[in-house]
XYZ file of C-alpha atoms in Angstrom:
260
model
C 0.204 -0.421 0.765
C 0.905 3.817 -0.124
C -0.033 6.488 1.955
C -0.143 9.659 1.184
C 0.831 12.650 4.140
C 1.349 15.904 3.529
C 2.730 17.421 6.766
C 2.910 21.895 7.667
C 5.399 22.587 8.993
C 4.631 26.380 9.587
C 2.109 24.870 11.844
C 4.516 23.585 15.392
C 4.353 25.535 17.942
C 8.244 25.151 18.505
C 9.665 28.419 15.971
C 12.811 26.042 16.399
C 10.570 23.475 14.594
C 9.106 25.840 11.405
C 10.586 25.534 8.348
C 11.463 29.127 7.162
C 8.896 29.483 4.231
C 6.384 27.731 5.986
C 6.286 24.758 2.594
C 4.377 21.507 3.148
C 6.370 18.464 2.094
C 4.743 15.353 0.502
C 6.176 12.253 1.928
C 4.744 8.795 0.353
C 5.690 5.794 2.110
C 5.253 1.616 0.039
C 6.445 -1.088 1.356
C 7.142 -2.011 -2.146
C 8.393 -5.972 -0.885
C 11.758 -6.346 -2.840
C 12.878 -3.231 -5.041
C 14.096 -5.007 -7.570
C 10.812 -6.500 -9.541
C 8.952 -3.974 -8.060
C 10.987 -1.428 -10.171
C 10.422 -3.841 -13.150
C 7.006 -3.681 -12.920
C 7.071 0.220 -13.012
C 8.896 -0.069 -16.501
C 6.085 -0.136 -18.026
C 4.643 2.588 -16.035
C 7.625 5.111 -16.751
C 9.934 3.659 -13.820
C 10.219 5.232 -10.270
C 11.294 8.368 -11.176
C 8.191 9.057 -13.836
C 6.440 8.069 -10.355
C 7.983 10.741 -8.224
C 7.454 13.203 -10.417
C 3.433 12.479 -11.263
C 3.112 12.395 -7.162
C 5.113 15.377 -6.415
C 7.352 13.449 -4.581
C 9.326 15.232 -1.750
C 10.812 12.249 0.210
C 9.794 8.964 -0.802
C 10.166 6.310 2.241
C 10.321 2.348 1.278
C 10.637 -0.354 3.233
C 11.372 -4.237 2.469
C 13.366 -3.150 -0.322
C 15.366 -5.792 0.202
C 19.089 -4.558 -1.506
C 22.608 -5.438 0.372
C 25.597 -3.171 0.362
C 27.257 -5.188 -1.766
C 24.216 -4.601 -4.324
C 24.359 -0.856 -4.118
C 27.992 -0.491 -4.024
C 27.950 -2.690 -7.880
C 26.555 -0.101 -10.044
C 24.056 2.791 -10.157
C 20.452 0.922 -10.727
C 18.782 2.020 -8.438
C 19.525 5.735 -8.534
C 16.526 8.175 -9.074
C 17.751 11.770 -11.397
C 16.882 14.841 -8.935
C 16.997 12.471 -5.742
C 19.145 11.435 -2.775
C 18.752 8.246 -1.852
C 19.966 7.267 1.930
C 20.231 3.472 2.700
C 19.656 1.000 5.532
C 20.585 -2.326 4.393
C 20.204 -6.555 5.926
C 24.432 -7.568 5.107
C 23.394 -10.872 7.334
C 24.906 -9.580 10.685
C 22.327 -10.162 12.032
C 19.789 -12.732 13.023
C 17.684 -13.127 10.023
C 19.524 -14.228 6.691
C 21.216 -11.432 4.430
C 19.169 -9.217 1.761
C 15.878 -9.575 3.970
C 14.233 -5.697 5.245
C 15.936 -2.762 4.880
C 14.695 0.591 3.433
C 15.924 3.910 1.664
C 14.371 6.807 1.549
C 15.162 8.864 -1.679
C 14.818 12.985 -1.471
C 14.349 15.532 -3.788
C 17.433 17.510 -4.317
C 17.291 20.795 -2.410
C 15.522 19.860 0.223
C 17.957 19.947 2.968
C 19.359 16.978 4.408
C 21.951 17.019 7.242
C 22.764 13.981 7.907
C 21.468 10.306 8.262
C 22.160 7.284 10.169
C 21.413 3.726 9.291
C 21.686 2.891 12.781
C 19.505 5.509 14.804
C 18.437 2.179 17.220
C 22.543 2.434 18.976
C 21.752 -0.757 19.049
C 24.592 -3.620 17.093
C 21.277 -6.776 17.272
C 18.254 -4.134 16.496
C 20.002 -2.048 14.088
C 21.755 -5.227 12.048
C 18.100 -6.322 10.299
C 17.714 -2.869 8.288
C 14.743 -1.876 9.790
C 15.150 1.500 10.736
C 16.657 4.460 9.099
C 16.900 8.263 10.273
C 17.303 11.491 8.303
C 17.837 14.897 9.724
C 16.201 17.975 7.763
C 17.542 20.464 10.117
C 14.458 21.397 11.394
C 12.996 18.291 11.593
C 13.588 14.354 11.322
C 12.442 11.265 9.866
C 12.049 8.081 10.649
C 11.849 5.133 8.039
C 10.657 1.656 9.676
C 10.190 -1.029 8.798
C 9.203 -2.880 12.497
C 9.252 -6.264 12.775
C 7.058 -9.753 12.674
C 6.460 -11.108 15.797
C 5.995 -14.134 13.534
C 2.748 -15.854 15.819
C 4.944 -14.592 18.615
C 8.662 -16.479 18.372
C 9.798 -12.651 17.792
C 7.880 -10.833 20.148
C 10.720 -10.553 22.775
C 12.396 -8.510 20.150
C 9.875 -6.707 18.391
C 9.405 -4.907 22.033
C 12.839 -4.296 22.551
C 13.511 -3.046 19.222
C 10.274 -0.476 19.314
C 11.182 0.453 23.193
C 14.905 1.639 21.115
C 12.764 3.618 18.603
C 10.396 5.138 21.053
C 14.090 6.713 23.040
C 15.423 7.471 19.887
C 12.683 9.541 18.933
C 12.310 10.900 22.123
C 16.428 11.775 21.986
C 15.222 13.815 18.483
C 12.468 15.539 20.475
C 15.156 16.961 23.095
C 17.164 18.598 20.549
C 13.719 20.620 19.156
C 13.415 18.873 16.315
C 10.080 17.880 15.185
C 9.863 14.271 14.371
C 7.936 12.200 11.688
C 7.311 8.405 11.926
C 6.539 6.845 8.172
C 7.140 2.601 7.153
C 5.536 -0.936 8.058
C 4.820 -0.891 11.370
C 3.119 -4.493 11.428
C 0.707 -3.196 14.032
C -2.990 -2.450 14.098
C -4.703 -0.076 16.346
C -8.040 -2.057 16.706
C -8.717 -5.607 16.960
C -10.836 -5.625 13.597
C -8.219 -4.067 11.859
C -6.874 -7.122 10.002
C -8.103 -9.984 7.347
C -11.408 -11.516 8.077
C -9.512 -15.156 8.297
C -7.820 -13.704 11.015
C -10.128 -11.711 13.324
C -10.693 -13.625 17.032
C -14.253 -14.357 17.548
C -15.316 -13.407 20.976
C -18.406 -14.690 22.525
C -19.961 -11.385 23.934
C -19.810 -9.742 20.526
C -22.538 -13.520 19.543
C -24.326 -12.521 22.278
C -24.346 -8.146 21.489
C -25.662 -9.037 18.026
C -27.884 -11.506 18.939
C -29.748 -9.020 21.219
C -29.059 -5.993 18.968
C -31.276 -8.274 15.764
C -30.906 -6.309 13.590
C -29.252 -9.279 11.167
C -31.302 -11.466 9.072
C -33.162 -14.650 10.346
C -30.178 -17.103 8.574
C -27.780 -15.225 10.481
C -29.519 -14.888 14.040
C -30.188 -18.617 13.209
C -26.261 -18.682 13.297
C -25.137 -17.334 16.088
C -27.889 -18.874 18.462
C -26.412 -22.270 17.175
C -22.727 -21.466 17.359
C -23.472 -19.183 21.138
C -25.353 -22.581 22.455
C -22.161 -24.351 20.828
C -19.655 -22.438 22.626
C -18.518 -24.154 25.131
C -18.158 -27.605 23.377
C -16.022 -25.261 20.628
C -13.594 -23.797 22.747
C -12.835 -27.965 24.177
C -12.601 -29.042 20.538
C -9.857 -26.542 19.846
C -8.083 -27.340 23.008
C -7.581 -30.623 22.460
C -7.536 -30.601 18.401
C -6.274 -33.882 16.948
C -3.274 -32.877 14.491
C -3.020 -35.950 11.438
C -0.641 -36.099 8.666
C -1.682 -36.152 5.397
C 0.475 -36.856 1.962
C -0.866 -35.687 -0.856
C 0.775 -36.627 -5.051
C 1.077 -34.772 -8.129
C -1.151 -37.403 -10.742
C 1.189 -34.934 -12.882
C 4.562 -35.636 -11.981
C 4.597 -37.789 -8.616
C 5.546 -35.299 -6.360
C 4.399 -36.054 -2.978
C 3.355 -32.789 -0.097
C 2.647 -33.180 3.864
C -0.286 -31.584 5.050
C -1.432 -31.579 8.608
């Protein structure tokens, strides 16, 4: 997804956090899930340069670019005319294999960039996966982030440490009198229902509320009553579920697959 943010820095209360001409900055954040295939696809529409021109991009924050420092050093394939680029890469020094993750920030030439930092969390363990990139634009800074996925729980402690370090890094910049912008893929949801329908949890209270409301169609109400009546049986079945291994075979090449 592509998200657009147009903050007006003339609206910040602190005079140190306002830009001289009160200009708006057009920032776009985009998880590209692999920059190379994304650029290959975009060539039919004029490429990344045309994208930035069409949308009048000032700052472009990309996540999950999957580009290593070695690849960047080999050529100029990821340069965009009229923009300076800054990178945070996963070179395999962390716990994830080389080439995963990665953030890139493209800044329109002429827009002030005083510094860039690919290790703003100040921890090798947290920074080596290439998930956070800071660009300092004088009166404000931009954190371009690709927050770790908890992977159903195993990486949750790492994710929480990472988020705490990010908060501390943002606080450090605020203490300098700078406005802070956070952009990227946060791998978070604001509310329980901000998920794909297949990942939503079901609460018995919601079922009862639906029954009491009575505004749904009769067939839906009947299904709700049935589920509510057997709720405890369903919970017990899920707790005591039996995992059975199954084998399927591709009829064309004979290859077998294991399912559970």
